[in-house]
PDB file of N, CA and C in Angstrom:
ATOM      1  N   UNK A   1      -2.212  12.003  10.013  1.00 60.00           N
ATOM      2  CA  UNK A   1      -3.065  10.712   9.750  1.00 60.00           C
ATOM      3  C   UNK A   1      -2.128   9.175   9.728  1.00 60.00           C
ATOM      4  N   UNK A   2      -2.480   7.823  10.077  1.00 86.00           N
ATOM      5  CA  UNK A   2      -1.859   7.244   9.841  1.00 86.00           C
ATOM      6  C   UNK A   2      -2.131   6.845   9.057  1.00 86.00           C
ATOM      7  N   UNK A   3      -1.480   5.154   8.315  1.00 91.00           N
ATOM      8  CA  UNK A   3      -2.067   4.481   7.691  1.00 91.00           C
ATOM      9  C   UNK A   3      -3.064   3.528   8.481  1.00 91.00           C
ATOM     10  N   UNK A   4      -3.141   3.590   9.586  1.00 90.00           N
ATOM     11  CA  UNK A   4      -3.380   2.232   9.805  1.00 90.00           C
ATOM     12  C   UNK A   4      -5.574   2.963  10.590  1.00 90.00           C
ATOM     13  N   UNK A   5      -5.128   4.236  10.329  1.00 92.00           N
ATOM     14  CA  UNK A   5      -6.894   4.997   9.820  1.00 92.00           C
ATOM     15  C   UNK A   5      -7.418   4.627   8.633  1.00 92.00           C
ATOM     16  N   UNK A   6      -6.650   3.683   7.316  1.00 91.00           N
ATOM     17  CA  UNK A   6      -6.986   3.463   6.128  1.00 91.00           C
ATOM     18  C   UNK A   6      -8.784   2.711   6.370  1.00 91.00           C
ATOM     19  N   UNK A   7      -8.521   1.665   7.683  1.00 86.00           N
ATOM     20  CA  UNK A   7      -9.438   0.775   7.787  1.00 86.00           C
ATOM     21  C   UNK A   7     -10.457   0.829   7.208  1.00 86.00           C
ATOM     22  N   UNK A   8     -11.253   1.769   7.917  1.00 91.00           N
ATOM     23  CA  UNK A   8     -12.790   1.997   7.422  1.00 91.00           C
ATOM     24  C   UNK A   8     -12.820   2.436   5.655  1.00 91.00           C
ATOM     25  N   UNK A   9     -11.650   2.138   4.831  1.00 92.00           N
ATOM     26  CA  UNK A   9     -12.304   2.930   4.057  1.00 92.00           C
ATOM     27  C   UNK A   9     -11.973   1.598   2.914  1.00 92.00           C
ATOM     28  N   UNK A  10     -12.676   0.444   3.561  1.00 92.00           N
ATOM     29  CA  UNK A  10     -12.521  -0.641   3.028  1.00 92.00           C
ATOM     30  C   UNK A  10     -13.198  -1.148   1.381  1.00 92.00           C
ATOM     31  N   UNK A  11     -13.512   0.337   1.278  1.00 96.00           N
ATOM     32  CA  UNK A  11     -14.146   0.405  -0.322  1.00 96.00           C
ATOM     33  C   UNK A  11     -12.996   0.970  -1.734  1.00 96.00           C
ATOM     34  N   UNK A  12     -11.979   1.428  -1.221  1.00 96.00           N
ATOM     35  CA  UNK A  12     -11.523   2.462  -1.916  1.00 96.00           C
ATOM     36  C   UNK A  12     -10.653   1.190  -2.670  1.00 96.00           C
ATOM     37  N   UNK A  13     -10.727   1.773  -4.022  1.00 98.00           N
ATOM     38  CA  UNK A  13     -10.319   1.482  -4.984  1.00 98.00           C
ATOM     39  C   UNK A  13      -8.434   1.690  -5.729  1.00 98.00           C
ATOM     40  N   UNK A  14      -7.950   2.854  -5.269  1.00 98.00           N
ATOM     41  CA  UNK A  14      -6.746   3.229  -5.669  1.00 98.00           C
ATOM     42  C   UNK A  14      -6.639   4.612  -4.451  1.00 98.00           C
ATOM     43  N   UNK A  15      -4.822   4.582  -4.613  1.00 97.00           N
ATOM     44  CA  UNK A  15      -4.589   4.942  -3.338  1.00 97.00           C
ATOM     45  C   UNK A  15      -3.380   5.501  -3.906  1.00 97.00           C
ATOM     46  N   UNK A  16      -2.947   6.921  -3.621  1.00 97.00           N
ATOM     47  CA  UNK A  16      -1.589   7.267  -4.422  1.00 97.00           C
ATOM     48  C   UNK A  16      -0.768   7.753  -3.340  1.00 97.00           C
ATOM     49  N   UNK A  17       0.098   6.934  -2.507  1.00 96.00           N
ATOM     50  CA  UNK A  17       1.081   7.171  -0.918  1.00 96.00           C
ATOM     51  C   UNK A  17       2.408   7.601  -1.234  1.00 96.00           C
ATOM     52  N   UNK A  18       2.952   7.920  -2.692  1.00 96.00           N
ATOM     53  CA  UNK A  18       4.253   8.563  -3.536  1.00 96.00           C
ATOM     54  C   UNK A  18       4.131   9.392  -2.737  1.00 96.00           C
ATOM     55  N   UNK A  19       6.123   9.208  -2.279  1.00 95.00           N
ATOM     56  CA  UNK A  19       6.631  10.481  -1.862  1.00 95.00           C
ATOM     57  C   UNK A  19       6.154  10.808  -0.530  1.00 95.00           C
ATOM     58  N   UNK A  20       5.529   9.861   0.395  1.00 92.00           N
ATOM     59  CA  UNK A  20       5.434   9.414   2.052  1.00 92.00           C
ATOM     60  C   UNK A  20       6.505   8.676   2.468  1.00 92.00           C
ATOM     61  N   UNK A  21       7.491   9.667   2.471  1.00 90.00           N
ATOM     62  CA  UNK A  21       9.187   9.316   3.412  1.00 90.00           C
ATOM     63  C   UNK A  21       8.981   8.119   4.468  1.00 90.00           C
ATOM     64  N   UNK A  22       7.826   8.695   5.008  1.00 92.00           N
ATOM     65  CA  UNK A  22       7.823   7.749   6.586  1.00 92.00           C
ATOM     66  C   UNK A  22       7.039   6.578   6.059  1.00 92.00           C
ATOM     67  N   UNK A  23       6.330   6.180   4.777  1.00 94.00           N
ATOM     68  CA  UNK A  23       5.755   4.921   4.953  1.00 94.00           C
ATOM     69  C   UNK A  23       6.624   3.826   5.038  1.00 94.00           C
ATOM     70  N   UNK A  24       7.015   2.690   6.002  1.00 95.00           N
ATOM     71  CA  UNK A  24       7.292   1.438   6.003  1.00 95.00           C
ATOM     72  C   UNK A  24       6.654  -0.138   6.036  1.00 95.00           C
ATOM     73  N   UNK A  25       8.063  -0.687   5.787  1.00 95.00           N
ATOM     74  CA  UNK A  25       7.165  -1.866   5.091  1.00 95.00           C
ATOM     75  C   UNK A  25       6.433  -2.915   6.814  1.00 95.00           C
ATOM     76  N   UNK A  26       6.540  -2.238   7.372  1.00 94.00           N
ATOM     77  CA  UNK A  26       5.480  -2.572   9.246  1.00 94.00           C
ATOM     78  C   UNK A  26       3.752  -1.473   8.451  1.00 94.00           C
ATOM     79  N   UNK A  27       4.552  -0.712   7.828  1.00 94.00           N
ATOM     80  CA  UNK A  27       3.052   0.293   8.159  1.00 94.00           C
ATOM     81  C   UNK A  27       2.377  -0.976   6.674  1.00 94.00           C
ATOM     82  N   UNK A  28       2.388  -1.002   5.704  1.00 94.00           N
ATOM     83  CA  UNK A  28       1.953  -1.488   4.519  1.00 94.00           C
ATOM     84  C   UNK A  28       0.909  -2.751   5.254  1.00 94.00           C
ATOM     85  N   UNK A  29       1.476  -3.149   6.669  1.00 93.00           N
ATOM     86  CA  UNK A  29       0.481  -4.422   6.983  1.00 93.00           C
ATOM     87  C   UNK A  29      -1.127  -3.707   6.965  1.00 93.00           C
ATOM     88  N   UNK A  30      -1.304  -2.431   7.582  1.00 94.00           N
ATOM     89  CA  UNK A  30      -2.653  -1.497   7.324  1.00 94.00           C
ATOM     90  C   UNK A  30      -3.230  -1.520   6.454  1.00 94.00           C
ATOM     91  N   UNK A  31      -2.935  -1.915   4.972  1.00 95.00           N
ATOM     92  CA  UNK A  31      -3.679  -1.556   3.726  1.00 95.00           C
ATOM     93  C   UNK A  31      -4.193  -3.179   3.928  1.00 95.00           C
ATOM     94  N   UNK A  32      -4.153  -4.279   4.020  1.00 93.00           N
ATOM     95  CA  UNK A  32      -4.887  -5.450   4.808  1.00 93.00           C
ATOM     96  C   UNK A  32      -6.529  -5.159   4.238  1.00 93.00           C
ATOM     97  N   UNK A  33      -6.794  -4.363   5.025  1.00 94.00           N
ATOM     98  CA  UNK A  33      -8.446  -4.373   5.154  1.00 94.00           C
ATOM     99  C   UNK A  33      -8.809  -3.803   3.733  1.00 94.00           C
ATOM    100  N   UNK A  34      -8.337  -3.082   2.478  1.00 95.00           N
ATOM    101  CA  UNK A  34      -8.594  -2.914   1.464  1.00 95.00           C
ATOM    102  C   UNK A  34      -8.653  -3.598   0.563  1.00 95.00           C
ATOM    103  N   UNK A  35      -9.749  -4.602   0.823  1.00 94.00           N
ATOM    104  CA  UNK A  35     -10.057  -5.328  -0.143  1.00 94.00           C
ATOM    105  C   UNK A  35     -10.076  -5.236  -1.627  1.00 94.00           C
ATOM    106  N   UNK A  36     -10.670  -4.196  -2.251  1.00 97.00           N
ATOM    107  CA  UNK A  36     -10.883  -3.581  -3.569  1.00 97.00           C
ATOM    108  C   UNK A  36     -10.283  -2.401  -4.174  1.00 97.00           C
ATOM    109  N   UNK A  37      -8.888  -2.840  -3.221  1.00 97.00           N
ATOM    110  CA  UNK A  37      -8.085  -1.587  -3.618  1.00 97.00           C
ATOM    111  C   UNK A  37      -7.476  -2.385  -5.033  1.00 97.00           C
ATOM    112  N   UNK A  38      -7.400  -1.632  -5.897  1.00 98.00           N
ATOM    113  CA  UNK A  38      -6.953  -1.855  -7.444  1.00 98.00           C
ATOM    114  C   UNK A  38      -5.573  -1.507  -7.830  1.00 98.00           C
ATOM    115  N   UNK A  39      -5.435  -0.388  -7.196  1.00 98.00           N
ATOM    116  CA  UNK A  39      -4.141   0.714  -7.790  1.00 98.00           C
ATOM    117  C   UNK A  39      -3.610   1.098  -6.332  1.00 98.00           C
ATOM    118  N   UNK A  40      -2.481   0.939  -6.370  1.00 98.00           N
ATOM    119  CA  UNK A  40      -1.356   1.522  -5.430  1.00 98.00           C
ATOM    120  C   UNK A  40      -0.215   1.930  -6.099  1.00 98.00           C
ATOM    121  N   UNK A  41       0.180   3.469  -5.087  1.00 98.00           N
ATOM    122  CA  UNK A  41       1.495   3.785  -6.077  1.00 98.00           C
ATOM    123  C   UNK A  41       1.982   4.277  -4.761  1.00 98.00           C
ATOM    124  N   UNK A  42       3.413   3.676  -5.085  1.00 97.00           N
ATOM    125  CA  UNK A  42       4.403   3.742  -3.443  1.00 97.00           C
ATOM    126  C   UNK A  42       5.665   4.450  -3.603  1.00 97.00           C
ATOM    127  N   UNK A  43       5.366   5.100  -5.354  1.00 96.00           N
ATOM    128  CA  UNK A  43       7.068   6.036  -6.003  1.00 96.00           C
ATOM    129  C   UNK A  43       7.674   6.784  -4.579  1.00 96.00           C
ATOM    130  N   UNK A  44       9.054   6.425  -5.060  1.00 95.00           N
ATOM    131  CA  UNK A  44       9.639   7.332  -3.976  1.00 95.00           C
ATOM    132  C   UNK A  44       9.405   6.657  -2.669  1.00 95.00           C
ATOM    133  N   UNK A  45       8.744   5.806  -2.497  1.00 95.00           N
ATOM    134  CA  UNK A  45       8.797   5.306  -0.659  1.00 95.00           C
ATOM    135  C   UNK A  45      10.084   4.254   0.034  1.00 95.00           C
ATOM    136  N   UNK A  46      11.039   5.315  -0.592  1.00 94.00           N
ATOM    137  CA  UNK A  46      12.515   4.625   0.413  1.00 94.00           C
ATOM    138  C   UNK A  46      12.786   3.673   1.350  1.00 94.00           C
ATOM    139  N   UNK A  47      11.775   3.830   2.406  1.00 95.00           N
ATOM    140  CA  UNK A  47      11.820   2.756   3.583  1.00 95.00           C
ATOM    141  C   UNK A  47      11.145   1.291   3.273  1.00 95.00           C
ATOM    142  N   UNK A  48      10.229   0.997   1.776  1.00 95.00           N
ATOM    143  CA  UNK A  48       9.472  -0.445   1.702  1.00 95.00           C
ATOM    144  C   UNK A  48      10.717  -0.695   0.774  1.00 95.00           C
ATOM    145  N   UNK A  49      10.811  -2.104   1.494  1.00 95.00           N
ATOM    146  CA  UNK A  49      11.800  -2.971   0.854  1.00 95.00           C
ATOM    147  C   UNK A  49      10.790  -3.982   0.317  1.00 95.00           C
ATOM    148  N   UNK A  50      11.848  -4.854   0.175  1.00 95.00           N
ATOM    149  CA  UNK A  50      11.073  -6.323  -0.661  1.00 95.00           C
ATOM    150  C   UNK A  50      10.473  -6.864   0.349  1.00 95.00           C
ATOM    151  N   UNK A  51      10.961  -6.919   1.681  1.00 95.00           N
ATOM    152  CA  UNK A  51       9.968  -7.766   2.679  1.00 95.00           C
ATOM    153  C   UNK A  51       8.397  -7.225   3.044  1.00 95.00           C
ATOM    154  N   UNK A  52       8.494  -5.811   2.362  1.00 94.00           N
ATOM    155  CA  UNK A  52       7.591  -4.960   3.278  1.00 94.00           C
ATOM    156  C   UNK A  52       6.436  -4.999   1.700  1.00 94.00           C
ATOM    157  N   UNK A  53       6.621  -5.335   0.760  1.00 95.00           N
ATOM    158  CA  UNK A  53       6.196  -5.379  -0.430  1.00 95.00           C
ATOM    159  C   UNK A  53       5.120  -6.888  -0.962  1.00 95.00           C
ATOM    160  N   UNK A  54       6.096  -7.781  -0.047  1.00 95.00           N
ATOM    161  CA  UNK A  54       5.407  -9.649   0.092  1.00 95.00           C
ATOM    162  C   UNK A  54       4.326  -8.844   0.740  1.00 95.00           C
ATOM    163  N   UNK A  55       3.973  -8.367   1.241  1.00 92.00           N
ATOM    164  CA  UNK A  55       2.743  -8.253   2.322  1.00 92.00           C
ATOM    165  C   UNK A  55       1.730  -7.745   1.547  1.00 92.00           C
ATOM    166  N   UNK A  56       1.319  -6.989   0.973  1.00 95.00           N
ATOM    167  CA  UNK A  56       0.935  -6.928  -0.308  1.00 95.00           C
ATOM    168  C   UNK A  56       0.345  -7.999  -0.677  1.00 95.00           C
ATOM    169  N   UNK A  57       0.500  -9.295  -1.021  1.00 95.00           N
ATOM    170  CA  UNK A  57       0.370 -10.308  -1.258  1.00 95.00           C
ATOM    171  C   UNK A  57      -1.249  -9.895  -1.014  1.00 95.00           C
ATOM    172  N   UNK A  58      -1.832  -9.799   0.441  1.00 92.00           N
ATOM    173  CA  UNK A  58      -2.834  -9.757   0.853  1.00 92.00           C
ATOM    174  C   UNK A  58      -4.588  -9.306   0.294  1.00 92.00           C
ATOM    175  N   UNK A  59      -3.498  -8.118  -0.951  1.00 96.00           N
ATOM    176  CA  UNK A  59      -4.628  -7.619  -1.923  1.00 96.00           C
ATOM    177  C   UNK A  59      -4.924  -7.943  -3.054  1.00 96.00           C
ATOM    178  N   UNK A  60      -6.164  -8.966  -2.956  1.00 96.00           N
ATOM    179  CA  UNK A  60      -6.136  -9.719  -4.302  1.00 96.00           C
ATOM    180  C   UNK A  60      -6.430  -9.023  -5.479  1.00 96.00           C
ATOM    181  N   UNK A  61      -7.152  -7.703  -4.869  1.00 97.00           N
ATOM    182  CA  UNK A  61      -7.663  -7.263  -6.334  1.00 97.00           C
ATOM    183  C   UNK A  61      -7.274  -6.234  -6.655  1.00 97.00           C
ATOM    184  N   UNK A  62      -5.608  -5.868  -6.379  1.00 97.00           N
ATOM    185  CA  UNK A  62      -4.807  -5.758  -6.847  1.00 97.00           C
ATOM    186  C   UNK A  62      -4.040  -5.534  -8.111  1.00 97.00           C
ATOM    187  N   UNK A  63      -4.075  -4.749  -8.874  1.00 98.00           N
ATOM    188  CA  UNK A  63      -4.163  -5.082 -10.843  1.00 98.00           C
ATOM    189  C   UNK A  63      -2.747  -3.690 -11.395  1.00 98.00           C
ATOM    190  N   UNK A  64      -2.724  -2.951 -10.005  1.00 98.00           N
ATOM    191  CA  UNK A  64      -1.399  -1.808 -10.571  1.00 98.00           C
ATOM    192  C   UNK A  64      -0.539  -1.494  -9.360  1.00 98.00           C
ATOM    193  N   UNK A  65       0.513  -1.503  -9.538  1.00 97.00           N
ATOM    194  CA  UNK A  65       1.148  -0.920  -8.357  1.00 97.00           C
ATOM    195  C   UNK A  65       3.002  -0.410  -9.162  1.00 97.00           C
ATOM    196  N   UNK A  66       2.650   0.729  -9.083  1.00 97.00           N
ATOM    197  CA  UNK A  66       3.682   1.776  -8.996  1.00 97.00           C
ATOM    198  C   UNK A  66       4.322   1.698  -8.195  1.00 97.00           C
ATOM    199  N   UNK A  67       6.184   1.607  -8.651  1.00 95.00           N
ATOM    200  CA  UNK A  67       7.198   1.329  -7.556  1.00 95.00           C
ATOM    201  C   UNK A  67       7.997   2.207  -8.448  1.00 95.00           C
ATOM    202  N   UNK A  68       7.587   3.569  -9.465  1.00 89.00           N
ATOM    203  CA  UNK A  68       8.720   4.502  -9.851  1.00 89.00           C
ATOM    204  C   UNK A  68       9.324   4.819  -8.813  1.00 89.00           C
ATOM    205  N   UNK A  69      11.009   5.020  -9.118  1.00 74.00           N
ATOM    206  CA  UNK A  69      11.671   5.829  -7.745  1.00 74.00           C
ATOM    207  C   UNK A  69      12.151   5.318  -6.766  1.00 74.00           C
TER     208      UNK A  69
END
């Protein structure tokens, strides 16, 4: 399953993608439809850079972002 398949889950409030080493900056744009996402965990996602994190600004409900590791 790719991140593109998360679109229909627009009411999702929490998402843990920790240790998903295949996630890239480009993939984070598929999270934009998750308008109610409050908590996102991206621990040990080594392919995500600052440029990818900037894309998360579209997630206006986001309150917790975990980037540990």
